[in-house]
PDB file of C-alpha atoms in Angstrom:
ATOM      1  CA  UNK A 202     236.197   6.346  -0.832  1.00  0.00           C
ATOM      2  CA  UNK A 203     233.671   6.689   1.770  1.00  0.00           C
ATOM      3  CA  UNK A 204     232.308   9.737  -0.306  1.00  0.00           C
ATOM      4  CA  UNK A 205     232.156   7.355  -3.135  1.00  0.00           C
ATOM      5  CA  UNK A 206     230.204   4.184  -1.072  1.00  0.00           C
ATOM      6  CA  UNK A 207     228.045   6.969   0.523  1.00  0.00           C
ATOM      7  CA  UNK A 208     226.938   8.098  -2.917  1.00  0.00           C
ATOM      8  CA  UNK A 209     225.810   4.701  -3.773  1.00  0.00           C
ATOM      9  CA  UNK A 210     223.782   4.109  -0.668  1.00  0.00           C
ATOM     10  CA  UNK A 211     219.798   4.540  -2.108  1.00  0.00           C
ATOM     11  CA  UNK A 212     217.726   7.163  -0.611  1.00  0.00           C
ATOM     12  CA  UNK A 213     214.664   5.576   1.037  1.00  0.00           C
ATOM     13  CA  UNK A 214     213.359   8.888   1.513  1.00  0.00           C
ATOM     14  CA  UNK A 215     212.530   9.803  -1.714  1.00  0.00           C
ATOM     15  CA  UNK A 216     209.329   7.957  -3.913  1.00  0.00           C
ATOM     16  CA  UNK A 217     210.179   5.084  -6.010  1.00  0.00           C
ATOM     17  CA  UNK A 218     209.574   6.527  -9.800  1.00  0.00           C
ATOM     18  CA  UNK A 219     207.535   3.756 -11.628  1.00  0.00           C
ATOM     19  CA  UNK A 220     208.549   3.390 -15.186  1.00  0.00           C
ATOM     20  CA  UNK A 221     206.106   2.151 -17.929  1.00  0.00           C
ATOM     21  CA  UNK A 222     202.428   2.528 -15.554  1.00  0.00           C
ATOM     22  CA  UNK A 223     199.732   4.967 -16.024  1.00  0.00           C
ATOM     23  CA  UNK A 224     199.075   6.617 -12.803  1.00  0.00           C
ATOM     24  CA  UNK A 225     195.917   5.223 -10.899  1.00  0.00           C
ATOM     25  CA  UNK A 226     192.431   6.317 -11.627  1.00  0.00           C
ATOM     26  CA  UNK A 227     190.461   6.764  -8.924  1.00  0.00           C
ATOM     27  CA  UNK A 228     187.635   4.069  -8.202  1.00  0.00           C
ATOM     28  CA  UNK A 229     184.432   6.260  -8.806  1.00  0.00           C
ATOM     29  CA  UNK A 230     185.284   6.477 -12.071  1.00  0.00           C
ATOM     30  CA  UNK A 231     185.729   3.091 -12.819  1.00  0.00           C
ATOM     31  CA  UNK A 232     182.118   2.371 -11.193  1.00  0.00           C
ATOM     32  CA  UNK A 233     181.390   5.072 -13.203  1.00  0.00           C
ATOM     33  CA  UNK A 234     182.305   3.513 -16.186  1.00  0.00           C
ATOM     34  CA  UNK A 235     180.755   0.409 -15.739  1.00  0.00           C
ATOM     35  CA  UNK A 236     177.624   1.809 -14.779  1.00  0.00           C
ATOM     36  CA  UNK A 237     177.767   3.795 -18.138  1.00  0.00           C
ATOM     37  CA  UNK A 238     178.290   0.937 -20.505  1.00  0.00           C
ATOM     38  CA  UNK A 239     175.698  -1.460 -18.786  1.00  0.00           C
ATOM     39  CA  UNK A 240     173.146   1.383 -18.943  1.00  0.00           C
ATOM     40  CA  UNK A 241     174.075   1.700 -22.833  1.00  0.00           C
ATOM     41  CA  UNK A 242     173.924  -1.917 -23.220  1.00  0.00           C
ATOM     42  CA  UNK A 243     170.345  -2.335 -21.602  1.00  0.00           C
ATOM     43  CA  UNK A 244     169.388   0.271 -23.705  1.00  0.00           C
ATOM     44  CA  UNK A 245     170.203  -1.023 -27.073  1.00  0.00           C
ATOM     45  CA  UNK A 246     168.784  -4.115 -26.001  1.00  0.00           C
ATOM     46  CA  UNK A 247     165.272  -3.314 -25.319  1.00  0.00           C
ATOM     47  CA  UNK A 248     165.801  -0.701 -27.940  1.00  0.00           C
ATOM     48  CA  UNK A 249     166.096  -3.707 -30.509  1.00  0.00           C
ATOM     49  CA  UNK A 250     163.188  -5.507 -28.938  1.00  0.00           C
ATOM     50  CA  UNK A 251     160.849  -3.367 -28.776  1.00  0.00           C
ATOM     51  CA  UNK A 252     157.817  -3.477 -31.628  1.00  0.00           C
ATOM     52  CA  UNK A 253     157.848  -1.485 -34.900  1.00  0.00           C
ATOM     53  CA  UNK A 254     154.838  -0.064 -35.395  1.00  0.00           C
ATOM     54  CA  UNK A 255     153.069   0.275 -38.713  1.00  0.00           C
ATOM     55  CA  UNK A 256     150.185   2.051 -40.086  1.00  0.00           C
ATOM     56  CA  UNK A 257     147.531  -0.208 -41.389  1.00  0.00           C
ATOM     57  CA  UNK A 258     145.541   0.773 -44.922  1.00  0.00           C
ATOM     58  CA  UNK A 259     142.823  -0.891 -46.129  1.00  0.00           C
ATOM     59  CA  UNK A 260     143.803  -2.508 -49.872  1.00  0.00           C
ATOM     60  CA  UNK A 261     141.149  -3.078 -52.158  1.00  0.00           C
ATOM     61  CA  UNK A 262     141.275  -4.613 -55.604  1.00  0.00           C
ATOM     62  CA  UNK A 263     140.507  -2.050 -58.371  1.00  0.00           C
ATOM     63  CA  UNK A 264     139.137  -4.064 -62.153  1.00  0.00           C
ATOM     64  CA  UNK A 265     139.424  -1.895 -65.370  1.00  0.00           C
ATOM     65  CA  UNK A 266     135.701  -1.968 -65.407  1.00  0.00           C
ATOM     66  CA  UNK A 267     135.020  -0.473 -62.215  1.00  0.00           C
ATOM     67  CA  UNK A 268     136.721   2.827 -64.056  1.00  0.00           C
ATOM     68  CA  UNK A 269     133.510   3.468 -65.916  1.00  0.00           C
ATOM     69  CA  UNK A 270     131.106   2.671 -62.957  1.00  0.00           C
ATOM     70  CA  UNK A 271     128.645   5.588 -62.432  1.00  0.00           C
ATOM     71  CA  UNK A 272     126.897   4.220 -59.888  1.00  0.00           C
ATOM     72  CA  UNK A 273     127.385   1.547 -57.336  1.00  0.00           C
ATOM     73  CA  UNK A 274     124.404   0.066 -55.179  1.00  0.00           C
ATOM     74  CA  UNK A 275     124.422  -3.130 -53.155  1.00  0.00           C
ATOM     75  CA  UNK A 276     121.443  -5.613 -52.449  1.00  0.00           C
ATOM     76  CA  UNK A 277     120.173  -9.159 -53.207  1.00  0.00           C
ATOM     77  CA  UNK A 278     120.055 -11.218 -56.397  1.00  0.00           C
ATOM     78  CA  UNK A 279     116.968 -13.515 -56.758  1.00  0.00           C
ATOM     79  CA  UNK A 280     116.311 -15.617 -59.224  1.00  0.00           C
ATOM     80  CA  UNK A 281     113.150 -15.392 -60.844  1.00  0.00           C
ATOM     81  CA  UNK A 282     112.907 -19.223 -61.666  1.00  0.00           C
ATOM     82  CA  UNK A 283     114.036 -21.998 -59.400  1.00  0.00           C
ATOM     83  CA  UNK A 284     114.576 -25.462 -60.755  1.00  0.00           C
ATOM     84  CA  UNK A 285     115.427 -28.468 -58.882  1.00  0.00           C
ATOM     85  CA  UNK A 286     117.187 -31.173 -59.891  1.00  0.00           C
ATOM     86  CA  UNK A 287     116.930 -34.489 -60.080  1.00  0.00           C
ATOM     87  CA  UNK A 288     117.571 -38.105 -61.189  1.00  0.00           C
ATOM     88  CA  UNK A 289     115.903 -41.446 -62.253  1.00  0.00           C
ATOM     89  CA  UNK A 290     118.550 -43.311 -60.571  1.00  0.00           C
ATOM     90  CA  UNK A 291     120.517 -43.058 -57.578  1.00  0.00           C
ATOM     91  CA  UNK A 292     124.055 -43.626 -57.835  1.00  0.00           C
ATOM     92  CA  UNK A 293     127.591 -41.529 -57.173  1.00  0.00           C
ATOM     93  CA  UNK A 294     128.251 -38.760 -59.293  1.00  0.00           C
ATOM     94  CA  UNK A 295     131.314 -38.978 -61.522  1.00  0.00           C
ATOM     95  CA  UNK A 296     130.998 -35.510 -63.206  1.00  0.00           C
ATOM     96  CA  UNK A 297     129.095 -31.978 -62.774  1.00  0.00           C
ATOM     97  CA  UNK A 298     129.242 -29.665 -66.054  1.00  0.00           C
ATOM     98  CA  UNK A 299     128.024 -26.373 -63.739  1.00  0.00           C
ATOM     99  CA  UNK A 300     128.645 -24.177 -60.650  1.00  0.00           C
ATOM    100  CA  UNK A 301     125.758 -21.992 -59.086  1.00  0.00           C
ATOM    101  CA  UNK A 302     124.855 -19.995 -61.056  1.00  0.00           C
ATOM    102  CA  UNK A 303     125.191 -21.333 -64.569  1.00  0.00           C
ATOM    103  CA  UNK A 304     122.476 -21.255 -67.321  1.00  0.00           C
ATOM    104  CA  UNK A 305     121.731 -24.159 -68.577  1.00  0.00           C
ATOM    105  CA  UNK A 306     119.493 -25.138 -71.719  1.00  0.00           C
ATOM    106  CA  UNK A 307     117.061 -27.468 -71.632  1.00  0.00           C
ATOM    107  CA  UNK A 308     118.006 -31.148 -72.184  1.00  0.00           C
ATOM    108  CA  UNK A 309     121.566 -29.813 -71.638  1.00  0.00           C
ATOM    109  CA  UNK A 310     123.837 -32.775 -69.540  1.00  0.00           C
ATOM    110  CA  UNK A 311     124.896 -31.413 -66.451  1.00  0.00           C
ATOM    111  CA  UNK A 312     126.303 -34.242 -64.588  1.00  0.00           C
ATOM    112  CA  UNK A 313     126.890 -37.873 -64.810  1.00  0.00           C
ATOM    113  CA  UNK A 314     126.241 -40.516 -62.244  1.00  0.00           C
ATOM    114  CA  UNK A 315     128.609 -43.531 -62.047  1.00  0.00           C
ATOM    115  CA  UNK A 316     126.094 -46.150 -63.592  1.00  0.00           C
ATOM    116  CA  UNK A 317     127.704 -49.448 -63.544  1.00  0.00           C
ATOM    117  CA  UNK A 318     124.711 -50.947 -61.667  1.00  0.00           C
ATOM    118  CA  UNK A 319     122.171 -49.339 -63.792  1.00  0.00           C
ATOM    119  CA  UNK A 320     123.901 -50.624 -66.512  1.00  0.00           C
ATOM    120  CA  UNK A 321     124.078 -54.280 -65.284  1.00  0.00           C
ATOM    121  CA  UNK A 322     120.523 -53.742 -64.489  1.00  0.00           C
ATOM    122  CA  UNK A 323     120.068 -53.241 -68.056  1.00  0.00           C
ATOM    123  CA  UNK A 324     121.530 -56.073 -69.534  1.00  0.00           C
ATOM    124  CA  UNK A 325     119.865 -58.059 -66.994  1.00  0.00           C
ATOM    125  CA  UNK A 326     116.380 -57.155 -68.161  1.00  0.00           C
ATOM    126  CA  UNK A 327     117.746 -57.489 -72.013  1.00  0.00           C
ATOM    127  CA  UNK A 328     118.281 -61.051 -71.113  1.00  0.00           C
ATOM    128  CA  UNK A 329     115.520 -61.126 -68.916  1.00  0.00           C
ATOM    129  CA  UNK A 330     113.455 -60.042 -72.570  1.00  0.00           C
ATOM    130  CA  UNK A 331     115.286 -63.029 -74.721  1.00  0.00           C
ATOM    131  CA  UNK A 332     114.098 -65.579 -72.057  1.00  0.00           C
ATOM    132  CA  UNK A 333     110.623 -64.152 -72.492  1.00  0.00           C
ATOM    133  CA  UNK A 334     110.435 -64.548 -76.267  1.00  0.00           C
ATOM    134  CA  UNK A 335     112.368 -67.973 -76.401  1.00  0.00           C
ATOM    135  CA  UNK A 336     109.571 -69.063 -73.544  1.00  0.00           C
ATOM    136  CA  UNK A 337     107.229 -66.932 -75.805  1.00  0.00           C
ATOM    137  CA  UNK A 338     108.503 -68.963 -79.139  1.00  0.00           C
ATOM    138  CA  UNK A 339     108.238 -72.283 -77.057  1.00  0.00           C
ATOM    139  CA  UNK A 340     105.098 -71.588 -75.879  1.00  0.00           C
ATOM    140  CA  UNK A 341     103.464 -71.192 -79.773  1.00  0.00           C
ATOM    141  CA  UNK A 342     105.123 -74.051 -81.089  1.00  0.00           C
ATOM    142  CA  UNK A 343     103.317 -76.380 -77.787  1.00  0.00           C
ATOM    143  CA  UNK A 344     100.276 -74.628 -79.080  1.00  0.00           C
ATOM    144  CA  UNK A 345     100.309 -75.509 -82.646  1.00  0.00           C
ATOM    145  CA  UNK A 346     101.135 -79.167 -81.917  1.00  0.00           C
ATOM    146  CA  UNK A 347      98.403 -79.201 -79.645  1.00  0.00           C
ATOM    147  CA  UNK A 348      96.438 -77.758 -81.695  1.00  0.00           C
ATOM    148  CA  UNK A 349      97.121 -80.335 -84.504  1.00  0.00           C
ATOM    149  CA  UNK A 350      96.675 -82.957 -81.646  1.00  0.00           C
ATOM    150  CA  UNK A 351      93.314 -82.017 -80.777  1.00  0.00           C
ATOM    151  CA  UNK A 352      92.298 -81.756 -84.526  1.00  0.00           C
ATOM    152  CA  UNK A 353      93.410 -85.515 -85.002  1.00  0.00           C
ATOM    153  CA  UNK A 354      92.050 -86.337 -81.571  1.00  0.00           C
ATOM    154  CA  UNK A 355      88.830 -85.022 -83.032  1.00  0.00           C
ATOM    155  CA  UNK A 356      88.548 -87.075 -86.176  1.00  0.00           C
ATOM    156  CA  UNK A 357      89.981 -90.233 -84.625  1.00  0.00           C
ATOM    157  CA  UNK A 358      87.542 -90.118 -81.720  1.00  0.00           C
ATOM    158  CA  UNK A 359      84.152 -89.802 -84.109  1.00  0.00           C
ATOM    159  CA  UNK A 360      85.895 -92.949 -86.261  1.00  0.00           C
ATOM    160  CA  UNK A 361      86.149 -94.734 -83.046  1.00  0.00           C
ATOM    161  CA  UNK A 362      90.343 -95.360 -82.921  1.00  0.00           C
ATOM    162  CA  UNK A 363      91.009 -93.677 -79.972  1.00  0.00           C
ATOM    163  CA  UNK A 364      89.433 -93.352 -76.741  1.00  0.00           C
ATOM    164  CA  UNK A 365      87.158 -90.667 -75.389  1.00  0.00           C
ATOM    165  CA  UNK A 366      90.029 -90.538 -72.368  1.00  0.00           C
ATOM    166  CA  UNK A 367      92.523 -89.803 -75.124  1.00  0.00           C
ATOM    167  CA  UNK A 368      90.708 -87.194 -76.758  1.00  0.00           C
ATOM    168  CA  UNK A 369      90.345 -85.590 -73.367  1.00  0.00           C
ATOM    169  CA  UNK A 370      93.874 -85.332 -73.276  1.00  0.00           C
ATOM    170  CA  UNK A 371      94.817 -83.741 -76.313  1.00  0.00           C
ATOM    171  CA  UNK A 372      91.681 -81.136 -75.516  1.00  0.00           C
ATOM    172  CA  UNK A 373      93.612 -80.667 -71.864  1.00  0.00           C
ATOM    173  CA  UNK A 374      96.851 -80.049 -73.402  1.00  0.00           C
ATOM    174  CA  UNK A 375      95.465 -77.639 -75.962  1.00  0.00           C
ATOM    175  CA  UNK A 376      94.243 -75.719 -73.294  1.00  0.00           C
ATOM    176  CA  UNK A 377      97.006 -75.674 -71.490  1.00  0.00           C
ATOM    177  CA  UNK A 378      99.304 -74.457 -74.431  1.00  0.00           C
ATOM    178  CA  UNK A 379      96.666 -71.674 -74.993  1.00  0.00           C
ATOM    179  CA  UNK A 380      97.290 -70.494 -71.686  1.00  0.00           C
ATOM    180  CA  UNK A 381     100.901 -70.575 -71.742  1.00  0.00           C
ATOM    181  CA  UNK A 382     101.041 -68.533 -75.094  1.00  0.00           C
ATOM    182  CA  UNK A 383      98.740 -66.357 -73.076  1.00  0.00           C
ATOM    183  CA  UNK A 384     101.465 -65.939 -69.583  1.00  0.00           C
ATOM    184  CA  UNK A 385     104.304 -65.416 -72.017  1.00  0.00           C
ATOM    185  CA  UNK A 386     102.880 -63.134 -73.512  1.00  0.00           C
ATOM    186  CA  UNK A 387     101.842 -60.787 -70.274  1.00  0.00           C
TER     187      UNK A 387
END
């Protein structure tokens, strides 16, 4: 039995055996490692960073009728008449017809002021024309009744019936009609 304890007793001279673990790698190569992947790492990054660079062209715009151009020259355009232009009235403009440049005929409309006030001018002065030939109209009509005044003034005054103070009037007023016909009509 003592053969049979003594077989049980564990060695302590041999090595544990570890079941189920990789053996150890030694710790240069994990630095290794790690000094592999950051370097790969810092790479792609300023890989992705960096510029792209391109090769600028000039692009220019090509028209179907510059396919039958011969010859191509450059220099100035000058106009050989200048007009300037323009208007009566002052006021805001509402609408141009033209650009530089256009041709224009003449007596052609190329714009249009905003001409409220021009036109309330207008019917001003219409008005201000009716008031001159109703004073005009008044005016006659004072002169013929003078007129007829001073012609019965006249007769009256050589009979004796009136006054030579009266018939001094009617001549006054007579000449005073003839004078108004004379500023409404001016």
């Amino acid at each position: 039995m003592k053969d049979d304890l003594a077989a049980l007793k564990i060695d302590r001279t041999q090595k544990p055996r570890q079941f189920g673990r990789r053996p150890r790698l030694p710790r240069w190569w994990i630095v290794l490692l790690i000094v592999a992947i950051a370097a790969i790492g810092g790479w792609m990054f300023f890989d992705a960073n960096k510029a792209i660079e391109i090769e600028a062209a000039p692009v220019t715009m090509f028209y179907p009728s510059q396919a039958a151009t011969v010859l191509n020259a450059t220099g100035f355009v000058v106009a050989q008449r200048k007009a300037a232009v323009a208007s009566k009235a002052t006021g805001r403009l509402i609408w141009l017809g033209v650009v530089e440049g256009s041709v224009v005929k003449q007596g052609e409309v190329i714009a249009q002021l905003e001409n409220a006030d021009v036109g309330a001018t207008l019917e001003q002065t219409r008005a201000n024309v009716k008031l001159a030939e109703a004073n005009l109209e008044q005016a006659r009509a004072e002169f013929k009744d003078a007129q007829s005044a001073l012609a019965r003034s006249r007769s009256l005054v050589k009979d004796g019936a009136i006054s030579r103070a009266e018939h001094d009037t009617a001549e006054a007023r007579f000449a005073k009609a003839k004078a108004a016909i004379s500023s409404a009509q001016a």
